[in-house]
Coordinates of C-alpha atoms and ligand atoms in Angstrom, one line a residue:
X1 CA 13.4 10.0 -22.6
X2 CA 11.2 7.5 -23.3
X3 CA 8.5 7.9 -26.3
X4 CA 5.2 6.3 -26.2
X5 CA 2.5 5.9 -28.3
X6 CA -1.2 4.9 -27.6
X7 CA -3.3 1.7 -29.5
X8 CA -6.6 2.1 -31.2
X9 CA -8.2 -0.3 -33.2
X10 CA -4.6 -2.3 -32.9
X11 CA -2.0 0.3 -34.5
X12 CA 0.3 2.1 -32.4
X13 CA -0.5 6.2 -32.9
X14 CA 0.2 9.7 -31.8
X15 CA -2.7 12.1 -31.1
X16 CA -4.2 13.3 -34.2
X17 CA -3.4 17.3 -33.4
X18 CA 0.3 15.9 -32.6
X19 CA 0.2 16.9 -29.0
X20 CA 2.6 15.3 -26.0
X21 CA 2.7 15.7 -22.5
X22 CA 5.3 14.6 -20.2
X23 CA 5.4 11.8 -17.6
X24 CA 8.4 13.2 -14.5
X25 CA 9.9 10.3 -12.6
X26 CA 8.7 11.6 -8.5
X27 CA 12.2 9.4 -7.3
X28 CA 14.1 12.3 -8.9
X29 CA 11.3 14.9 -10.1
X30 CA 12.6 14.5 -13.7
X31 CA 11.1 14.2 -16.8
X32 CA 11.0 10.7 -18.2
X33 CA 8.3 9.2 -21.0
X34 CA 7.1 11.1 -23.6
X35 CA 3.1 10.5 -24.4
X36 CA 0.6 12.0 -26.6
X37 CA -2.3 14.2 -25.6
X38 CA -5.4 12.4 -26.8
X39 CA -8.3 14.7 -27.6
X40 CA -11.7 14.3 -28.2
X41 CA -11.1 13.5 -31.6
X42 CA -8.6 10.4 -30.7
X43 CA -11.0 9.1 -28.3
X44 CA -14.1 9.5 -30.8
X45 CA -11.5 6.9 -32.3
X46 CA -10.6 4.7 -30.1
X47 CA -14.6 4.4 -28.9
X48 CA -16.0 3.8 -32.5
X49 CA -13.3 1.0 -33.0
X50 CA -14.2 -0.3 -29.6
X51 CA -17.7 -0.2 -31.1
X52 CA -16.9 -1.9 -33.9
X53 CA -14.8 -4.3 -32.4
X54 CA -17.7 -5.2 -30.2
X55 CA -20.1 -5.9 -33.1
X56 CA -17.6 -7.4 -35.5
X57 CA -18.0 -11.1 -35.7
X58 CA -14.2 -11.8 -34.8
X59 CA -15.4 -11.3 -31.2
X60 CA -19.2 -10.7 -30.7
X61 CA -19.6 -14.7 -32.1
X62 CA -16.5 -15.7 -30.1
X63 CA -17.0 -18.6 -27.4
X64 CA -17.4 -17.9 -24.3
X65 CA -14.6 -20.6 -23.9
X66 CA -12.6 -19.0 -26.6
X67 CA -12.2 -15.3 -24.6
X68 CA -11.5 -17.8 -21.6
X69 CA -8.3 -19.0 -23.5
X70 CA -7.5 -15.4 -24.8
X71 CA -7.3 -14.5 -21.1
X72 CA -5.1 -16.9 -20.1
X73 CA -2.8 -16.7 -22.3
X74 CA -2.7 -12.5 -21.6
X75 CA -2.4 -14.1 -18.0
X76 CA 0.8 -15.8 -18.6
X77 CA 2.1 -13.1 -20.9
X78 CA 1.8 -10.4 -18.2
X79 CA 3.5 -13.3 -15.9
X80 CA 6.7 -13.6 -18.5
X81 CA 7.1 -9.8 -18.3
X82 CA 5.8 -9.0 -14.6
X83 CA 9.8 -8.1 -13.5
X84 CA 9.6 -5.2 -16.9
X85 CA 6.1 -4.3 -15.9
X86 CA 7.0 -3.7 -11.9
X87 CA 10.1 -1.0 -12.5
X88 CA 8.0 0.7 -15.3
X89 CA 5.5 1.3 -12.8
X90 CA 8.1 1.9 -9.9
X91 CA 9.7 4.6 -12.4
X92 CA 6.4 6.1 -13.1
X93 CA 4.8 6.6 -9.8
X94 CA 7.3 5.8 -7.3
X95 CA 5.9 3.2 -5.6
X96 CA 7.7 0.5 -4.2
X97 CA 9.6 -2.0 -6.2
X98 CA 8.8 -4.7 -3.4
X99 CA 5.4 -3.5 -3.8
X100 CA 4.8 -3.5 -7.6
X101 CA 6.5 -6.7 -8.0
X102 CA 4.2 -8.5 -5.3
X103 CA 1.1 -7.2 -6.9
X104 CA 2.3 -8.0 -10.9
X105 CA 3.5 -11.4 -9.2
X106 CA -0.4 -11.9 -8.5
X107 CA -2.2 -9.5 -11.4
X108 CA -1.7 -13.2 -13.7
X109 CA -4.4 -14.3 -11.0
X110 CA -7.2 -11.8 -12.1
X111 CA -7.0 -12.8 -15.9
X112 CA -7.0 -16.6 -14.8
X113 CA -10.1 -16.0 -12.3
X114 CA -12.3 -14.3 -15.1
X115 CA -10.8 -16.8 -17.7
X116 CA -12.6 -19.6 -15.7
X117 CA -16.2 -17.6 -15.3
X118 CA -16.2 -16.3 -19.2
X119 CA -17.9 -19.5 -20.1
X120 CA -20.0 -20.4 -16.5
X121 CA -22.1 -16.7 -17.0
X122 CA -25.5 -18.9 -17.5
X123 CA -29.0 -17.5 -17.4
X124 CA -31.9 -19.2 -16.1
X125 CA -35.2 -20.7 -17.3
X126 CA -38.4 -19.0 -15.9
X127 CA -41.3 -21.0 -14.0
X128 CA -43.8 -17.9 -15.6
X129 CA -47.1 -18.0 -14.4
X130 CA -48.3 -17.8 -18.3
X131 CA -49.0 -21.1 -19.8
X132 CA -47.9 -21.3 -23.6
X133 CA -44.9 -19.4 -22.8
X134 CA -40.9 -20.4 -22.7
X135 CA -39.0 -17.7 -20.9
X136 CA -35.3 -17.3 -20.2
X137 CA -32.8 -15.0 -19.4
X138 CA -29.5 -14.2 -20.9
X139 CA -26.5 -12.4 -19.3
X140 CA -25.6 -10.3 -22.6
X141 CA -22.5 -7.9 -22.3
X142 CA -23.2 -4.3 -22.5
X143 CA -20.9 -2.7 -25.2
X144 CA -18.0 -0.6 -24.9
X145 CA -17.0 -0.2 -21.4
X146 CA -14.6 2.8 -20.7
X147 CA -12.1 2.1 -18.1
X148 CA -10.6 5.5 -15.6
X149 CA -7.5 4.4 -13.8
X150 CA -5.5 6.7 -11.1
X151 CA -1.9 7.1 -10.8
X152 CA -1.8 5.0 -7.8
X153 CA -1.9 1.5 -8.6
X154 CA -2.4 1.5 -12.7
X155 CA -2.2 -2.0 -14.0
X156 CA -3.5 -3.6 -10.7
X157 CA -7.1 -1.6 -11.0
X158 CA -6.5 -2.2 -15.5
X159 CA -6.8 -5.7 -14.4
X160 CA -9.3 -5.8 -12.2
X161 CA -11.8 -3.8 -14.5
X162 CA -10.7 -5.3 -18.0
X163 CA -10.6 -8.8 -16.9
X164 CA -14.2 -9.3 -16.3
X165 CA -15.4 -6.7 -18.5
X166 CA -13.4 -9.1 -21.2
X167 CA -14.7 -12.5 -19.5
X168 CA -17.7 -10.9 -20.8
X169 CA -17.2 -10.1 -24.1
X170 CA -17.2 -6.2 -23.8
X171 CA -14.8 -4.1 -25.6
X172 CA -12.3 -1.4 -23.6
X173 CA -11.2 2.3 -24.0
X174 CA -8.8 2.7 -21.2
X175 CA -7.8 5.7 -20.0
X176 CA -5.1 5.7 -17.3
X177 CA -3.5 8.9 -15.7
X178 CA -1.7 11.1 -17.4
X179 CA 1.1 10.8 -14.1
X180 CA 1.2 7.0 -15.0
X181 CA 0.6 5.3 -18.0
X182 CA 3.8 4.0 -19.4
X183 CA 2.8 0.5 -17.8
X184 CA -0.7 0.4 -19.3
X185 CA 0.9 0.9 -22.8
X186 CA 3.5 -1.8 -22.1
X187 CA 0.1 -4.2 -21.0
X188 CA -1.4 -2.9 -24.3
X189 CA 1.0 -4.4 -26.2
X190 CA 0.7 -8.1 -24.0
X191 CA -3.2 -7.9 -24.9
X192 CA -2.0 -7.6 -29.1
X193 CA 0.2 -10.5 -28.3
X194 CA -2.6 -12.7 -26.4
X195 CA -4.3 -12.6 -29.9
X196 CA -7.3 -10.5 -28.9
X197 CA -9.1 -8.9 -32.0
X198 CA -8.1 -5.3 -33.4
X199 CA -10.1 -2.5 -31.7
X200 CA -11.3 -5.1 -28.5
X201 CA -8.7 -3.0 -26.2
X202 CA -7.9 0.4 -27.1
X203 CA -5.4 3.1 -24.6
X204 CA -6.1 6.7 -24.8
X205 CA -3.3 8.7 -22.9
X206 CA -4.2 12.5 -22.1
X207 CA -5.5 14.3 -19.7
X208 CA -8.5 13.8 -17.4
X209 CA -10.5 17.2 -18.0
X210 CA -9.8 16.5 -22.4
X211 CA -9.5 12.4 -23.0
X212 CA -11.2 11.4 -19.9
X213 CA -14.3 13.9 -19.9
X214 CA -14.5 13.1 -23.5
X215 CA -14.6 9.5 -22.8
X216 CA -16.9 9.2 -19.9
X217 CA -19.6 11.3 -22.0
X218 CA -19.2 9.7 -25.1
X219 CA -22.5 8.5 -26.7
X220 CA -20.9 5.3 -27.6
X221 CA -19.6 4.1 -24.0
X222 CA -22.5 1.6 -22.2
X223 CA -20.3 1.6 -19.2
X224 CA -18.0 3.1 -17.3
X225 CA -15.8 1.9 -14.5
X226 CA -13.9 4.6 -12.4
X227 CA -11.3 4.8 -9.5
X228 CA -10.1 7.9 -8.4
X229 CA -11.6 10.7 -6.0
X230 CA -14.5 12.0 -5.2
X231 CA -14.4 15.1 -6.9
X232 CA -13.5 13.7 -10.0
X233 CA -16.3 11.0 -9.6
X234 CA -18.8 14.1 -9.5
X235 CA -17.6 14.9 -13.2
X236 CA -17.9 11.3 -14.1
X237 CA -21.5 11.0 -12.9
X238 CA -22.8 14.4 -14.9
X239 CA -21.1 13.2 -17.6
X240 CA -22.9 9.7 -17.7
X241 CA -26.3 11.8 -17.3
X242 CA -25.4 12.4 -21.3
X243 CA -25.0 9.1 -22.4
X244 CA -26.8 6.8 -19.4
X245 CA -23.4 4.8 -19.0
X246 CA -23.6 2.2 -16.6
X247 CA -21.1 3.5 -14.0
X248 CA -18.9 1.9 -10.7
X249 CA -17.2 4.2 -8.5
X250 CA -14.3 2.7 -6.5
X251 CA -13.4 6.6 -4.5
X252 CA -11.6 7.2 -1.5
X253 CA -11.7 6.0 2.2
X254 CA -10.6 7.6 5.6
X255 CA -10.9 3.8 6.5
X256 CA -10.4 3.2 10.6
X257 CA -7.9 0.6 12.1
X258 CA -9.1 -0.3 15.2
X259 CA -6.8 -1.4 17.9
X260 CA -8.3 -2.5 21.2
X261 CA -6.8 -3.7 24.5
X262 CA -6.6 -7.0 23.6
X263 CA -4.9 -7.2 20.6
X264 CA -1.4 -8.7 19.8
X265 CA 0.6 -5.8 20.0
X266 CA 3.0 -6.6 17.2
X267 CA 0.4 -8.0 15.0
X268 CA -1.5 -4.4 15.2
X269 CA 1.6 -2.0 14.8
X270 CA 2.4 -4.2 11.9
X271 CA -1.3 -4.1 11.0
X272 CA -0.8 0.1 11.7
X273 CA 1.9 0.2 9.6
X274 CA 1.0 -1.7 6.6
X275 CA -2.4 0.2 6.7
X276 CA -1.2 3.6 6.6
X277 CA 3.3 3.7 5.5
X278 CA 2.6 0.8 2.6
X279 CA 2.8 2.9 -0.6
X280 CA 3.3 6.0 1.0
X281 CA -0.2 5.9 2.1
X282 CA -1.0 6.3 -1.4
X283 CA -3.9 3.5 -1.4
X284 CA -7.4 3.7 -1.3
X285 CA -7.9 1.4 1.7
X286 CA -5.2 3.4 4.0
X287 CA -6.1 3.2 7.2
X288 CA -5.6 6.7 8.1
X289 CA -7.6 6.9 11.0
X290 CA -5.6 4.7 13.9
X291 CA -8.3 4.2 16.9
X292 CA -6.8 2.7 20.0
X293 CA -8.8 1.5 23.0
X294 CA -7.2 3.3 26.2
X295 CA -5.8 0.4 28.1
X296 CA -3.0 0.0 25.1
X297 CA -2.9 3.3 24.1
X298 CA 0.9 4.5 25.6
X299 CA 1.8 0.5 24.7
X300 CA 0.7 0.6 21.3
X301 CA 1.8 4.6 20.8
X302 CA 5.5 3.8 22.1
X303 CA 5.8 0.5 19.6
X304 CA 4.6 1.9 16.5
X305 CA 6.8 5.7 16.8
X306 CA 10.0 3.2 17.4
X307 CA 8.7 1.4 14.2
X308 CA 8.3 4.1 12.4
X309 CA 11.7 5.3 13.3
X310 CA 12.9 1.8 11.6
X311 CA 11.0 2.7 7.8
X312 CA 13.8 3.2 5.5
X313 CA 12.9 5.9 2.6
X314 CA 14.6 5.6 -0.4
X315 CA 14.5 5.0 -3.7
X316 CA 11.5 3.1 -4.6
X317 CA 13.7 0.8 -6.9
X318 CA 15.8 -0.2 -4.2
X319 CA 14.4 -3.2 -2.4
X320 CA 16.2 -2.3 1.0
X321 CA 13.8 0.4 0.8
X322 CA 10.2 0.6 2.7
X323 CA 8.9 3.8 1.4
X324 CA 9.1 5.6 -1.4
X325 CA 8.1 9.1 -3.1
X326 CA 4.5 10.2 -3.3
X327 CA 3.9 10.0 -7.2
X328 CA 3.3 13.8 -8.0
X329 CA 4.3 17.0 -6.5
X330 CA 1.0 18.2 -6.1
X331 CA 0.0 15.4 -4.1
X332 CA 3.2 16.0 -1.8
X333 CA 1.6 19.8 -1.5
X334 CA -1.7 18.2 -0.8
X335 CA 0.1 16.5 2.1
X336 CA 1.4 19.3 3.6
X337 CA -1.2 21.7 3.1
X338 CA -3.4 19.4 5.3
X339 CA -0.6 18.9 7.6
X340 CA 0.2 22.3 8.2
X341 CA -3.9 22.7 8.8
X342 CA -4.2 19.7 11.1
X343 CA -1.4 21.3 12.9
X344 CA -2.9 24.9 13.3
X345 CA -6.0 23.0 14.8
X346 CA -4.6 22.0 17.7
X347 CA -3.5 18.1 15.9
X348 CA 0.2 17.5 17.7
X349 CA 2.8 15.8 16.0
X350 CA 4.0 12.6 17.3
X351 CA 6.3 11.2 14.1
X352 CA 7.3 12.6 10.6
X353 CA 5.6 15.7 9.9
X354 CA 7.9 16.9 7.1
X355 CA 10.2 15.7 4.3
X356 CA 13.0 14.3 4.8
X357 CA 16.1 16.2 5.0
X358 CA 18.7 16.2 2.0
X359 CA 16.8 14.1 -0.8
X360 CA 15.4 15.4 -3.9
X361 CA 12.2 14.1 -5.6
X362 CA 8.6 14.2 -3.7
X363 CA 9.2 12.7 -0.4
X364 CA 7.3 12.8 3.0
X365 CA 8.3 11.3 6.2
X366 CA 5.8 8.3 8.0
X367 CA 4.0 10.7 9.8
X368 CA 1.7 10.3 13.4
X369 CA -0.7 13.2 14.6
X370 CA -2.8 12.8 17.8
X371 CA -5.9 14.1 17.8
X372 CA -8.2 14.7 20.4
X373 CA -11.1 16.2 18.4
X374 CA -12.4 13.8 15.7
X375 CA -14.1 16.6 13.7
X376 CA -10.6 18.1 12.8
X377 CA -10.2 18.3 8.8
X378 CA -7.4 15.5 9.3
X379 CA -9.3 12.7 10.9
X380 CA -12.4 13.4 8.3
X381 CA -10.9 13.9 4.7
X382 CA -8.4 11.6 2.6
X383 CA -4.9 12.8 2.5
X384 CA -3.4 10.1 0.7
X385 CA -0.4 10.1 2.3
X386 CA 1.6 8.6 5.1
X387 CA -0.3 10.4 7.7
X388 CA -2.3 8.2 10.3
X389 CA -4.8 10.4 12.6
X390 CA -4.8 8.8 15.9
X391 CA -8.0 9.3 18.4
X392 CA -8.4 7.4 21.8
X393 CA -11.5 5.4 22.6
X394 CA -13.0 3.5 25.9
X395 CA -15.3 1.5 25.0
X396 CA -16.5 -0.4 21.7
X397 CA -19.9 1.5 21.5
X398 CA -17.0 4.7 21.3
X399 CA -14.5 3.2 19.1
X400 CA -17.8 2.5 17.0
X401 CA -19.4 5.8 16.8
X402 CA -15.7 7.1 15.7
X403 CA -15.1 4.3 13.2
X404 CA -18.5 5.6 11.4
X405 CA -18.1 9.2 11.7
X406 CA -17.0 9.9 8.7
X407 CA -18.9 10.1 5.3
X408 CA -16.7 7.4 3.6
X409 CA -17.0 3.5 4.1
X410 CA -14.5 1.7 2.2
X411 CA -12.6 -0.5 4.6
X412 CA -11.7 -0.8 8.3
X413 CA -9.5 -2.8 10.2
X414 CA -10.1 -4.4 13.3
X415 CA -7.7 -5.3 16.1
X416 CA -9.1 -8.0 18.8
X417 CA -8.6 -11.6 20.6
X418 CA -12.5 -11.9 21.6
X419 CA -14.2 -13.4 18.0
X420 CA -17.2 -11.9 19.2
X421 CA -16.0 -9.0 19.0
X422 CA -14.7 -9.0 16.0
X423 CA -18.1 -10.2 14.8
X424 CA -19.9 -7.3 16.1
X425 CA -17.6 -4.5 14.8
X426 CA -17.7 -6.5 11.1
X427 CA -21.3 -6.9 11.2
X428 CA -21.9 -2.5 12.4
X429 CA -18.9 -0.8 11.4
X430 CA -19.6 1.4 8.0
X431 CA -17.2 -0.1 5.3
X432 CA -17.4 -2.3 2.1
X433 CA -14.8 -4.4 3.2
X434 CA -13.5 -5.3 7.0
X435 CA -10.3 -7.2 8.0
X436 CA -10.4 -8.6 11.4
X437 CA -6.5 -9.1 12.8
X438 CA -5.2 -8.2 9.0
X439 CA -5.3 -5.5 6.8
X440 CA -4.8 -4.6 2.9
X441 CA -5.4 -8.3 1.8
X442 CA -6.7 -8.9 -1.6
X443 CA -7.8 -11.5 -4.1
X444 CA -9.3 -11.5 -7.3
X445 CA -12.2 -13.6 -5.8
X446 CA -13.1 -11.0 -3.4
X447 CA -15.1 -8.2 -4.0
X448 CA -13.7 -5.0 -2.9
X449 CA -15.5 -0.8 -3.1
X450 CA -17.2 0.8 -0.9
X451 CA -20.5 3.1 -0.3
X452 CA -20.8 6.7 0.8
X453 CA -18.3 9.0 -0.6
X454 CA -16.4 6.0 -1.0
X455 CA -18.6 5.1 -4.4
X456 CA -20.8 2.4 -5.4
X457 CA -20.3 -0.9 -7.3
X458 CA -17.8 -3.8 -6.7
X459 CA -14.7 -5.2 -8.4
X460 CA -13.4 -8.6 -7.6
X461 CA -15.5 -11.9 -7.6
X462 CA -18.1 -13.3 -9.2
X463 CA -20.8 -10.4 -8.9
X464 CA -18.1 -8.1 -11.4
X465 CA -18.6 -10.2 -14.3
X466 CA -22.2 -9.8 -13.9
X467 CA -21.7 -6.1 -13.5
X468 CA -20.3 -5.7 -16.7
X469 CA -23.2 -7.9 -18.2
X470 CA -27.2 -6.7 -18.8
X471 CA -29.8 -9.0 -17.8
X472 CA -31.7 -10.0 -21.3
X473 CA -35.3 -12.1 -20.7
X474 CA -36.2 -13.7 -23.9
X475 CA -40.0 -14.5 -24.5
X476 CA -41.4 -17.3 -27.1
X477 CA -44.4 -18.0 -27.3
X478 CA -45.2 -21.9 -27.9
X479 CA -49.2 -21.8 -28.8
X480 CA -50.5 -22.0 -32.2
X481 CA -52.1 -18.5 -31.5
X482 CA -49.1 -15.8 -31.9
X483 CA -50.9 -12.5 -30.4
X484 CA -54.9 -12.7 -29.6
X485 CA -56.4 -9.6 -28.7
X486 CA -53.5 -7.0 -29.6
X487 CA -55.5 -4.8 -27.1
X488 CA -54.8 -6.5 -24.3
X489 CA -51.6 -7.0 -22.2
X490 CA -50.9 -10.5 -22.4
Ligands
NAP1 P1 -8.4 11.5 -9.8 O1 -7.7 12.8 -9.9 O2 -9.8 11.4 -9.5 O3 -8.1 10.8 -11.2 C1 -8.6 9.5 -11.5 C2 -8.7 9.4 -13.0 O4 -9.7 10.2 -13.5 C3 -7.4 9.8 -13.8 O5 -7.2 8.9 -14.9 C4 -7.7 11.2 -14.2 O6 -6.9 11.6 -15.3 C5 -9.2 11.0 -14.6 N1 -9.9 12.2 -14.7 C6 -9.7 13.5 -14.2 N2 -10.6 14.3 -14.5 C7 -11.5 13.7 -15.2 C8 -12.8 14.0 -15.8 N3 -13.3 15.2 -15.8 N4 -13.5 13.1 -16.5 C9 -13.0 11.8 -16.5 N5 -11.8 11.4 -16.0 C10 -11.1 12.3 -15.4 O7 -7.7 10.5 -8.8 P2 -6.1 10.3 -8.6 O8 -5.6 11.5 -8.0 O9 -5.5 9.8 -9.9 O10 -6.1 9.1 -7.6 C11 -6.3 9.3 -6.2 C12 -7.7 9.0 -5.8 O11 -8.2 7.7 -6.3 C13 -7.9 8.9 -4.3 O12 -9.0 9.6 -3.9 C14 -8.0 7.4 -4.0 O13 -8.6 7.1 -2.8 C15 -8.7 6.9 -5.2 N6 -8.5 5.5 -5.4 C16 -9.5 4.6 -5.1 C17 -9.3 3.3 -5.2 C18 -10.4 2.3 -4.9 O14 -10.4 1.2 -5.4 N7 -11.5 2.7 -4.2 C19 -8.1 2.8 -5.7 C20 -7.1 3.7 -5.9 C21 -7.3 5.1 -5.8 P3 -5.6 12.5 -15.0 O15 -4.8 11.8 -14.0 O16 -5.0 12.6 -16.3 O17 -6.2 13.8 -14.5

């Protein structure tokens, strides 16, 4: 069993009332990491250190070039230990061992990216319409930001909040899951090596409904940057009413791949495939909803069941393996509660369906379910799993109406020769980030989120440093006269 502790203010500590909770490996269903149970009293902590941190000179009158440099140097420290970071991820939410070491191979990139904005965040100077007056404004970071990560990918969303909010000069409480957080810690201790100041990044481990309700409302936090679902997100957003935290939602999607008649067949069963069976369909942009124009529906139905017959599941640290576990056994229930529902309205099973026979641990096969009726409870909520809805469509105007009948708009994918097109769909379909002849491509330049039930807010690019700024405008008056008539609005 591994033991774990959590970092406030720079010192490795247990929760104050000596509490634990257990991390369970969901390859083999066992218990593996030990961790303590923050309460409100460890966050209070961690938040007042974070608000120290902020204030203290050691990093409120740091450069803007110097937090660069810190950055990069965390950026090549989570490089030298990316192989260490990947398995204690893949042993702490299954996912693939392929999969976490691509995205660690490429997290360095995030740190790198903000690195080279921290010192290009400039404000601008005012042509006011008052003469006698210099105005400017100043990009000015908000404060202690709290960070909410899901199980699903942990230090790839850490990154993508606490890179920016870093680059500009705000000071972190994470909270990851409590089904994954071993990882987090492990990056904890890379950002102590980096040289970053005591207190500038703290980790609270505990539970969401104690640690993270305690953090999201806390009257210190300025801003608050969440992934996770929906339901969660409504707690998150009454609990900001309390303390008027800035607050970015990255939710959910039920995000539609579109396949028409003239797509590259291969291209768009790979494109299927990658969408929905790539990390167990664990990932906020799965496209779970597979539309497919008529003319290629038998086509495109035939390839991707004998391609799904070809995904080998298996132990996520095995790199002959394509999928692995979902991470928690309640999520596996989730996945067949809603199976077993699809199936009782009239959905029919066309792949998968079930766990696989003879293996413990929290498995479910890559799993295909026509659907004729796009109001079933299938083709409108998130599963988060490896289940793709598939509905038939004619015409674009159709495959258009479908794509947007949901209430999320995270991502869509779009399968087509004719640019046009693809243009078209981009420009009308409801999401916050369309791939045209790809799908589940990312970069730290890029902003990615979505609106609707998907949440609101970006991550990725330019805008998310701003985002974790506020806009100061500075006034100085330049006559010899300082205020006139106090009675009158100047
Ligand atoms: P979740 O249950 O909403 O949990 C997300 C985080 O919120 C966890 O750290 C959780 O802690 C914490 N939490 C729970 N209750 C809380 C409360 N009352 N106040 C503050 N924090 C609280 O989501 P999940 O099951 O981990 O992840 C799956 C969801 O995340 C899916 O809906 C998925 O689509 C979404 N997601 C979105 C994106 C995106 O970028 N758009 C990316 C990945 C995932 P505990 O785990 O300890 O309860």
């Amino acid at each position: 069993m591994t033991e774990c502790q959590m970092l406030i203010d720079g010192a490795w500590t247990a929760a104050a009332s000596g509490r634990t909770f257990l991390s369970r490996n969901p390859t083999t269903g066992e218990d593996w990491a030990i961790l303590p149970d923050a309460d409100a009293a460890d966050v209070d902590r961690a938040v007042r250190a974070a608000d120290a941190a902020f204030h203290a000179a050691a990093w409120h009158r740091t450069t803007a070039t110097a937090r660069g440099k810190l950055l990069r140097r965390l950026g090549d420290l989570v490089a030298a230990n990316a192989a260490e970071l990947a398995e204690l991820e893949t042993r702490d939410n299954g996912k693939l061992i392929r999969e976490t070491r691509g995205q660690l191979a490429y997290l360095p990139e995030f740190f790198y990216y903000a690195a080279g904005l921290a010192d290009k965040l400039e404000g601008s100077t005012l042509p006011i319409d008052k003469p006698d007056m210099l105005v400017f404004t100043v990009p000015a970071p908000v404060g202690v930001v709290a960070a909410i990560i899901p199980w699903n990918s942990p230090l790839y969303l850490t990154a993508i909040k606490l890179a920016p909010a870093l680059a500009a000069g705000n000071t972190l409480v994470v909270k990851p899951s409590e089904h994954a957080s071993a990882s987090i810690l492990r990056f904890a201790a890379l950002v102590k090596e980096a040289g970053f100041p005591d207190g500038v990044v703290n980790v609270v481990t505990g539970l969401g409904g104690g640690a993270g309700a305690a953090l999201t409302s806390h009257p210190l936090v300025r801003r608050v940057a969440f992934t996770g679902g929906p339901q969660t997100a409504r707690h998150v957003i009454r609990a900001t009413a309390e303390n008027f935290a800035k607050l970015s939602l990255e939710l959910g999607g039920k995000s539609a791949n579109i396949v028409f008649d003239d797509a590259d067949l291969e291209g768009a069963v790979n494109g299927a495939v990658a969408g929905i069976y790539a990390a167990s369909g664990q990932s906020c942009v799965a496209g779970s909803r597979l539309l497919v124009q008529a003319g290629i529906y038998d086509r495109f139905v035939a390839a991707l069941t004998a391609r799904i017959a070809r995904i080998r599941i298996g132990d996520p640290l095995d790199t002959a393996s394509d999928m692995g576990p979902m991470a928690t056994a309640q999520q596996l229930e989730i996945v067949e509660t809603m199976m077993a529902r699809a199936v009782e309205q009239g959905a029919v099973v066309l792949a998968g369906g079930r766990r696989p026979e003879g293996r413990d641990g929290w498995f479910y096969e890559p799993t295909l379910i026509a659907c004729d009726d796009a109001t079933l409870d299938i083709v409108q909520n998130e599963v988060f799993g490896p289940v793709a809805a598939l509905l038939r469509f004619d015409d674009e105007a159709e495959a258009l109406e479908l794509a947007n009948g949901t209430s999320y708009a995270l991502a869509a994918g779009i399968w087509t020769k004719d640019i046009a097109r693809g243009h078209r769909l981009a420009r009308d379909v409801h999401a916050g980030i369309v791939w045209v002849n790809t799908y589940r491509a990312i970069s730290a330049m890029a902003p990615i989120g979505g609106y609707g039930v998907s949440g609101y807010g970006r991550e990725g690019g330019i805008q998310s440093v701003l985002d974790y700024t506020e806009l100061k405008t500075v006034w100085i008056n330049l006559s010899e006269d300082p205020m006139g008539d106090p009675f009158m609005m100047r």
